PDB file of C-alpha atoms in Angstrom:
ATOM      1  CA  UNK T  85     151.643  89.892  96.867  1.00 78.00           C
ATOM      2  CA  UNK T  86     152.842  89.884 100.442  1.00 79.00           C
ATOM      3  CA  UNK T  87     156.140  91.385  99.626  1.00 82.00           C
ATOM      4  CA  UNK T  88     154.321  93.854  97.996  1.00 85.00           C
ATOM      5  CA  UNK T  89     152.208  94.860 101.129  1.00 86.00           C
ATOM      6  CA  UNK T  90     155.108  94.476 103.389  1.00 86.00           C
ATOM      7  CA  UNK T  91     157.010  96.575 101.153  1.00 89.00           C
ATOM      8  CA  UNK T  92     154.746  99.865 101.296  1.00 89.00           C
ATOM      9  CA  UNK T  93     154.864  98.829 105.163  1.00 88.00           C
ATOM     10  CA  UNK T  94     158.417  99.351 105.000  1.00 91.00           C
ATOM     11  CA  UNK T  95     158.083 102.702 102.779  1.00 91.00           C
ATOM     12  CA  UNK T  96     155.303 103.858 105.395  1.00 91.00           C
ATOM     13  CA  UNK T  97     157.659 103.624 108.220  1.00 90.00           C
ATOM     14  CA  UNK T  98     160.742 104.720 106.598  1.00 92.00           C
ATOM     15  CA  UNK T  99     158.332 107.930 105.908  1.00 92.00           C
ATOM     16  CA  UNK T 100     157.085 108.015 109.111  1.00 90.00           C
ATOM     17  CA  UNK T 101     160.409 107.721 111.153  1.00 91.00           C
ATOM     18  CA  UNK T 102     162.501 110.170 109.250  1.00 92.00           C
ATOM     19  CA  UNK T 103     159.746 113.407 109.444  1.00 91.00           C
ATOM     20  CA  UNK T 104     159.953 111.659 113.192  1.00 90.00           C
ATOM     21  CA  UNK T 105     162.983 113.551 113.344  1.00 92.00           C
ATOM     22  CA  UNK T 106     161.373 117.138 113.383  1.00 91.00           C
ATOM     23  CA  UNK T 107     160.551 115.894 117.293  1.00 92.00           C
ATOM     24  CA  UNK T 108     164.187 116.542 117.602  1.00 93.00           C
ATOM     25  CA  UNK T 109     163.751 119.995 116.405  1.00 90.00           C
ATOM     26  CA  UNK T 110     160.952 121.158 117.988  1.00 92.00           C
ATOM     27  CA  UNK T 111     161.980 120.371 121.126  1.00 93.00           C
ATOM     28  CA  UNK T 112     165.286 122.194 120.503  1.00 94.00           C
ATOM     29  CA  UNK T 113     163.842 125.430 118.862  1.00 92.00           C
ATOM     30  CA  UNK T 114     160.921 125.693 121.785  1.00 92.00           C
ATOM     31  CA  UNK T 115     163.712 125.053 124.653  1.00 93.00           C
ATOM     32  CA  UNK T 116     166.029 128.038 122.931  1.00 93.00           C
ATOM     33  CA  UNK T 117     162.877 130.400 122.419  1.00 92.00           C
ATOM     34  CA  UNK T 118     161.991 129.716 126.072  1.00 93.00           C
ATOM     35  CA  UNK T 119     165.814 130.718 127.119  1.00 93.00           C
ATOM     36  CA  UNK T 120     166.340 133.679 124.791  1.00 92.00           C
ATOM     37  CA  UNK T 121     162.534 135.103 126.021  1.00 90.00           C
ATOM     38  CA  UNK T 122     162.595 134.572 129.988  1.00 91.00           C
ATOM     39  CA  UNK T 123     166.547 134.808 130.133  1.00 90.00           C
ATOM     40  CA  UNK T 124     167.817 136.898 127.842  1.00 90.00           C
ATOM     41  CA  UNK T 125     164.539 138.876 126.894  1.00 89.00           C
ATOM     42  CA  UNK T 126     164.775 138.513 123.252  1.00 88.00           C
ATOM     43  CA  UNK T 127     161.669 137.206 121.962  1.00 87.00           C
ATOM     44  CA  UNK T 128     161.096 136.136 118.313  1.00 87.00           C
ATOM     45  CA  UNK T 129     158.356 136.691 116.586  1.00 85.00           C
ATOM     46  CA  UNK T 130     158.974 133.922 113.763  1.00 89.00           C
ATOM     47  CA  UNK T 131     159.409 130.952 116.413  1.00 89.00           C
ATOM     48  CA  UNK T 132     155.700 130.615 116.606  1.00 88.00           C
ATOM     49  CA  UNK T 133     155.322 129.828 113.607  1.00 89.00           C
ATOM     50  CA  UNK T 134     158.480 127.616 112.404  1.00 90.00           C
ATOM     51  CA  UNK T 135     156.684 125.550 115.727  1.00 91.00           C
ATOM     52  CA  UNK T 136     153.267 125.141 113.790  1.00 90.00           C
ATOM     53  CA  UNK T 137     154.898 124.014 110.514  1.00 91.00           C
ATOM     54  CA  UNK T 138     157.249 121.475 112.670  1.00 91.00           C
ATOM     55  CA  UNK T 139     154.616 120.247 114.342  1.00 91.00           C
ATOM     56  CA  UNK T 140     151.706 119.973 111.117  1.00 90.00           C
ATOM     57  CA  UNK T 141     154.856 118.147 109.187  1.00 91.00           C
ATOM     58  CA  UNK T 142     154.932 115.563 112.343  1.00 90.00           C
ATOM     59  CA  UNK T 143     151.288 115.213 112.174  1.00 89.00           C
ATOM     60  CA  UNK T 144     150.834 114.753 108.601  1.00 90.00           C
ATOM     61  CA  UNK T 145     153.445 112.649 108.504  1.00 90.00           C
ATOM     62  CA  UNK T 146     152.365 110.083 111.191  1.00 90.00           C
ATOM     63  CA  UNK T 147     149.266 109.348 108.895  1.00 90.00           C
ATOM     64  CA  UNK T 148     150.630 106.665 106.321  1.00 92.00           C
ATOM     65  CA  UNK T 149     152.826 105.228 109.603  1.00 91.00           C
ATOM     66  CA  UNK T 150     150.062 104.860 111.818  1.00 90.00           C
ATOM     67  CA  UNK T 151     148.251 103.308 109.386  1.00 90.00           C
ATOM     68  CA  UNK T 152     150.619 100.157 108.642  1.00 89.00           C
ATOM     69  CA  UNK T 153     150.648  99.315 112.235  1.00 88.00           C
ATOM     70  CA  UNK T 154     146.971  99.538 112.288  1.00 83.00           C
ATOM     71  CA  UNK T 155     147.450 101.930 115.292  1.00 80.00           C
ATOM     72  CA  UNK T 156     144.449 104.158 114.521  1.00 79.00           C
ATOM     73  CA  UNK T 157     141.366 105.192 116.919  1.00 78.00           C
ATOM     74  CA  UNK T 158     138.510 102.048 116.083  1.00 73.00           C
ATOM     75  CA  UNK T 159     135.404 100.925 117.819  1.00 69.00           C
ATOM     76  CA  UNK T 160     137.101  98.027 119.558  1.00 69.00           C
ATOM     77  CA  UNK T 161     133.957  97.617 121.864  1.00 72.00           C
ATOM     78  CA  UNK T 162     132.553  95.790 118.641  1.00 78.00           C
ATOM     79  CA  UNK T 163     135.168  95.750 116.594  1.00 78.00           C
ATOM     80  CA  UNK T 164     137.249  92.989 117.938  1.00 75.00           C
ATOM     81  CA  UNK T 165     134.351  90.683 118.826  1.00 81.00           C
ATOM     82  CA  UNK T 166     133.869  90.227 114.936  1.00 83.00           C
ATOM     83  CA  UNK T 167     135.530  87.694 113.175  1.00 88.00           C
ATOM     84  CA  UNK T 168     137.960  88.648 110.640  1.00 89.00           C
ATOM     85  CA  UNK T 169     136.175  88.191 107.435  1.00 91.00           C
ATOM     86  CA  UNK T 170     133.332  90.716 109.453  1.00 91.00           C
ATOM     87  CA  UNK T 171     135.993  92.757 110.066  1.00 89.00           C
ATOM     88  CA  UNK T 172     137.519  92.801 106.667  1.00 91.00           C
ATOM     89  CA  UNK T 173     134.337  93.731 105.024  1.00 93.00           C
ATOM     90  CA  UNK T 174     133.324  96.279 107.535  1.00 90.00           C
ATOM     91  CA  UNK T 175     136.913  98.075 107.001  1.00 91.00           C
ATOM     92  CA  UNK T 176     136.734  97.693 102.881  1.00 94.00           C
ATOM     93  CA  UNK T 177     133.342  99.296 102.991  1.00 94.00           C
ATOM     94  CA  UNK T 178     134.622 102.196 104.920  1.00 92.00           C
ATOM     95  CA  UNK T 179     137.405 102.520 102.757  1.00 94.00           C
ATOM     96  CA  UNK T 180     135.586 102.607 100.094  1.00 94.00           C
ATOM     97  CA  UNK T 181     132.974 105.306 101.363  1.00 95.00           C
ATOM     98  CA  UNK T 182     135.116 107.669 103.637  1.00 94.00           C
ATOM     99  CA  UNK T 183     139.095 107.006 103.384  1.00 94.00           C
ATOM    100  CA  UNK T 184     139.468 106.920  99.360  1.00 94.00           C
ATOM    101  CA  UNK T 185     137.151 110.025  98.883  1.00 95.00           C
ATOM    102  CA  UNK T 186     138.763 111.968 101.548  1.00 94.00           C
ATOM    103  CA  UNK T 187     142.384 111.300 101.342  1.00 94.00           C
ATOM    104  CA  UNK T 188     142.177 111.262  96.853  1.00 96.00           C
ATOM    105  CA  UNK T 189     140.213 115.286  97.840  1.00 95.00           C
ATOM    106  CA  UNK T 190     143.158 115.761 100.518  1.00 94.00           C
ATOM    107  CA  UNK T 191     146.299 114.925  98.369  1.00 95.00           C
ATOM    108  CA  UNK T 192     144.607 116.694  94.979  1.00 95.00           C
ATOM    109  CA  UNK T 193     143.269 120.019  96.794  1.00 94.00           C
ATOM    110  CA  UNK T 194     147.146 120.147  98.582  1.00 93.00           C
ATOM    111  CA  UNK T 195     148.958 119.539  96.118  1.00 95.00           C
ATOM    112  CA  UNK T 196     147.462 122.857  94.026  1.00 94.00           C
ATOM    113  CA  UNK T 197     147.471 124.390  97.053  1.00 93.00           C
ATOM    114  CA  UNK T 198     151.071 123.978  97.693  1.00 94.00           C
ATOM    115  CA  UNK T 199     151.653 124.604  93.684  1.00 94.00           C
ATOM    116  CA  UNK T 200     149.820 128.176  94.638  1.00 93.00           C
ATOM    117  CA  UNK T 201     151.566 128.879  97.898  1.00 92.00           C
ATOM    118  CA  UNK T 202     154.890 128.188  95.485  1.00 93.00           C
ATOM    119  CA  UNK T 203     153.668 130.537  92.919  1.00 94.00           C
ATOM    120  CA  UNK T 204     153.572 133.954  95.088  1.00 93.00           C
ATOM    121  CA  UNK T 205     156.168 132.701  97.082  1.00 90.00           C
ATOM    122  CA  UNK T 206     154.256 132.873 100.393  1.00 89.00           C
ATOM    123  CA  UNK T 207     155.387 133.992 103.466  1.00 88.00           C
ATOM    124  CA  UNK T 208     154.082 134.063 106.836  1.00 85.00           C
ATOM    125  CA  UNK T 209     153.024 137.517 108.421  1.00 85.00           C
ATOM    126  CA  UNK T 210     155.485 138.738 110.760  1.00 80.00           C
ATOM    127  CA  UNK T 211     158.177 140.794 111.317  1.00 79.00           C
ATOM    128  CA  UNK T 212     160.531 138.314 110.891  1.00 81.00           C
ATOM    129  CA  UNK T 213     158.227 136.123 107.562  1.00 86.00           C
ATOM    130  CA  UNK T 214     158.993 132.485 107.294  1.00 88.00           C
ATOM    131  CA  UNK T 215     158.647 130.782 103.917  1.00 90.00           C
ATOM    132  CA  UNK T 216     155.243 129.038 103.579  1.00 90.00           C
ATOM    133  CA  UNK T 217     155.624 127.232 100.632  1.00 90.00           C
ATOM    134  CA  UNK T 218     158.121 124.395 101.209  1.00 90.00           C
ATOM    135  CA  UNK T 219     155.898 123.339 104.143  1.00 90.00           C
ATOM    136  CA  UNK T 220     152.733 123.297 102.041  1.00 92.00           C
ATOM    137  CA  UNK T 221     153.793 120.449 100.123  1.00 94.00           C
ATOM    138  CA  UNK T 222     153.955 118.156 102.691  1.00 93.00           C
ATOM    139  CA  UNK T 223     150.286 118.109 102.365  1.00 93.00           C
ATOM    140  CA  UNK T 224     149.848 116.497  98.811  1.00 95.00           C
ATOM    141  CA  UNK T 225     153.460 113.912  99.991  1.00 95.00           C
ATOM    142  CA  UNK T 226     152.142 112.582 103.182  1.00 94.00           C
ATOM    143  CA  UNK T 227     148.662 112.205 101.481  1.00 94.00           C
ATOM    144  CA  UNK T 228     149.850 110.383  98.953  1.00 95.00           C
ATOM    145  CA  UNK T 229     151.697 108.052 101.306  1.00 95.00           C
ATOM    146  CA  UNK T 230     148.645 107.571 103.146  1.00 94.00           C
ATOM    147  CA  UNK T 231     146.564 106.707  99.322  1.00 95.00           C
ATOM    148  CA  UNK T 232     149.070 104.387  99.028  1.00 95.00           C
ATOM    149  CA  UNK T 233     149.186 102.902 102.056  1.00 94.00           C
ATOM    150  CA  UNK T 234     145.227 102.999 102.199  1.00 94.00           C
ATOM    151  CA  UNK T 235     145.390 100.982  99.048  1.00 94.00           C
ATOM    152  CA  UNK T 236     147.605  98.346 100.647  1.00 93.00           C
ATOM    153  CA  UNK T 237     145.620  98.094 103.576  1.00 93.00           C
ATOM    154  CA  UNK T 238     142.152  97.443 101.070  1.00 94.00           C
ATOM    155  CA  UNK T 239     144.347  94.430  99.378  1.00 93.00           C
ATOM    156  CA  UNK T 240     144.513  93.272 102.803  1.00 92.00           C
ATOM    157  CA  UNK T 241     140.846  93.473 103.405  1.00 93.00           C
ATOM    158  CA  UNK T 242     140.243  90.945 100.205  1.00 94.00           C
ATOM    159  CA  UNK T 243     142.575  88.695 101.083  1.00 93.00           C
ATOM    160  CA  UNK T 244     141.419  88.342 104.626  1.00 92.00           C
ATOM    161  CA  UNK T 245     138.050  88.315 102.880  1.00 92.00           C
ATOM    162  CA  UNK T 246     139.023  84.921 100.982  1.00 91.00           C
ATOM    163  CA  UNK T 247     141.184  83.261 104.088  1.00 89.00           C
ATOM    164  CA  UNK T 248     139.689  84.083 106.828  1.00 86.00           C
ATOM    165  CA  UNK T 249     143.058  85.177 108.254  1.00 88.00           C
ATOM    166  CA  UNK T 250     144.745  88.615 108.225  1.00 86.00           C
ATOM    167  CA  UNK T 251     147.441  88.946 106.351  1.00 86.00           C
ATOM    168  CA  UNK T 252     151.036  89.828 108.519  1.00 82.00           C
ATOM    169  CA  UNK T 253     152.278  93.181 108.168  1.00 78.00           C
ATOM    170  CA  UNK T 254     155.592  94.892 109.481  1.00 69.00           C
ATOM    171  CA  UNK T 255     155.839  94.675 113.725  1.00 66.00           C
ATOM    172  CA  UNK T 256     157.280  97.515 115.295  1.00 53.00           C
ATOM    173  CA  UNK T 257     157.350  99.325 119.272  1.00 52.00           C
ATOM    174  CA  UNK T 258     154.352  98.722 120.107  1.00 56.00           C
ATOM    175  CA  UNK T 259     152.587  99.298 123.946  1.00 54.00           C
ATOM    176  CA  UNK T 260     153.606  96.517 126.118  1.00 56.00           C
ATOM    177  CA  UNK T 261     150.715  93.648 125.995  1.00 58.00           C
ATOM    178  CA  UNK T 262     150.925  92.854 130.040  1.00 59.00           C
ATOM    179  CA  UNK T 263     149.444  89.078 128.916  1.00 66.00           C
ATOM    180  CA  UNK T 264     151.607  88.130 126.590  1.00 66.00           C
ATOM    181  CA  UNK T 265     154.549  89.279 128.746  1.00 62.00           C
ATOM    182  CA  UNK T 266     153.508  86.883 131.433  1.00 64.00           C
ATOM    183  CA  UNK T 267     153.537  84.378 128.732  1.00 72.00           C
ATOM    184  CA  UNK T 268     157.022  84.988 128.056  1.00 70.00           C
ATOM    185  CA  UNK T 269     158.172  84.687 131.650  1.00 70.00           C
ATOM    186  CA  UNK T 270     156.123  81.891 132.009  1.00 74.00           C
ATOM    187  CA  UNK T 271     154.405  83.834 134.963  1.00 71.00           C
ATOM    188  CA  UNK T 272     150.495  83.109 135.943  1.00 73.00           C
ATOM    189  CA  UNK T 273     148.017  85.792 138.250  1.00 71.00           C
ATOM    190  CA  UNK T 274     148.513  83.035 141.182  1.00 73.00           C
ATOM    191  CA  UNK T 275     151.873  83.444 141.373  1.00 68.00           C
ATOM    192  CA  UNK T 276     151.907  87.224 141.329  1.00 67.00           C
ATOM    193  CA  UNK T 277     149.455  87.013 144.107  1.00 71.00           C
ATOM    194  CA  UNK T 278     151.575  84.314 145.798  1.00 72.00           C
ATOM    195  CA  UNK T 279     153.885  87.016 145.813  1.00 68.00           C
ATOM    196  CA  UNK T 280     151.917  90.124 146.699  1.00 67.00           C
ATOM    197  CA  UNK T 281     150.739  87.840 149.500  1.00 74.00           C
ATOM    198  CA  UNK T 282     154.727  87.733 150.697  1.00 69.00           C
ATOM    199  CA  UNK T 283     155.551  90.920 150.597  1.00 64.00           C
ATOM    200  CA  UNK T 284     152.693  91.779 152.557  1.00 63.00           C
ATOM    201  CA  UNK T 285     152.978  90.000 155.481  1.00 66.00           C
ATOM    202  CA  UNK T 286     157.163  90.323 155.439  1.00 65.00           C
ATOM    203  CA  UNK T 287     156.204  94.422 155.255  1.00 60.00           C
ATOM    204  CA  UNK T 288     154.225  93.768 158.557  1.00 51.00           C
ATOM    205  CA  UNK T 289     157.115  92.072 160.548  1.00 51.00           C
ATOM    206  CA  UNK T 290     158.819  94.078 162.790  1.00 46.00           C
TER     207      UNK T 290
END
């Protein structure tokens, strides 16, 4: 079963750090817009909104990701006083009521959505229209990474539910945790005060 949940880790991230790559165009397409308006006074209309669908494809996208690293926005002020099995059921109940209802309405509603959008070929409305309907679909795909991942992630609430213990998942960059890089140096507050302490007084010698 871990392999399994480690797995759709993997097939989160994969997801995650390949639509990653639409940072990469953004930037590119916003710095050339910027040139060709202010430089060369040639605006486009269109830029606008190739920028939107770059960026909602980066957002949607980050969903399932986020998700396997556990990286999203929770009450830690209570939260992380719990014990895991508290934890555990607290998360599968909210599952349960919010994330299965939501993202299963999300994925369904896009995905006809998209099929619409597809249908009458949409365009954006501009002098210059951009195709709407290839972007539409990334709707129903990332939400159905994110069901899928969501499912994993309730699997992991039962089994911490019956051990006590949360299961591993996949590490990746994560923030720098300033305490457990002391423990790595093998460096303690005293001695960075020690130190402090030094440089002080050698910054007051003449």
């Amino acid at each position: 079963m871990q392999k399994l949940l480690l797995a759709v880790d993997r097939l989160s991230t994969w997801f995650g750090k390949a639509c990653a790559w639409t940072v990469i165009g953004l930037t590119l397409l916003i710095t050339w817009e910027v040139f060709s308006r202010y430089v060369l006074n040639t605006p486009h209309a269109w830029v606008l909104d190739a920028q939107i669908m770059l960026y909602g494809v980066l957002f949607m996208s980050a969903g399932a990701y986020t998700l396997a690293k556990s990286g999203h926005v929770r009450g830690d002020v209570l939260y992380g006083f719990f014990s895991p099995r508290t934890q555990a059921g607290w998360d599968l109940a909210l599952y349960i009521l919010f994330f299965l209802p939501g993202i299963v309405a999300l994925t369904y509603a896009g995905w006809f959505f998209a099929n619409e959008s597809l249908a009458i070929r949409e365009q954006t409305f501009n002098a210059d229209p951009l195709p709407v309907y290839p972007f539409k679909f990334v709707v129903p795909i990332a939400g159905a990474f994110l069901l899928l991942q969501g499912f994993v992630e309730i699997i992991r609430c039962v089994m911490c539910l019956q051990t006590g213990e949360w299961p591993k998942r996949e590490e990746d960059v994560e923030e720098v945790d300033v305490d457990k890089l002391k423990e790595m140096v093998n460096v303690k507050d005293a001695d960075i005060d020690a130190l402090d302490s030094l440089v002080v007084k050698q910054g007051g010698q003449p």
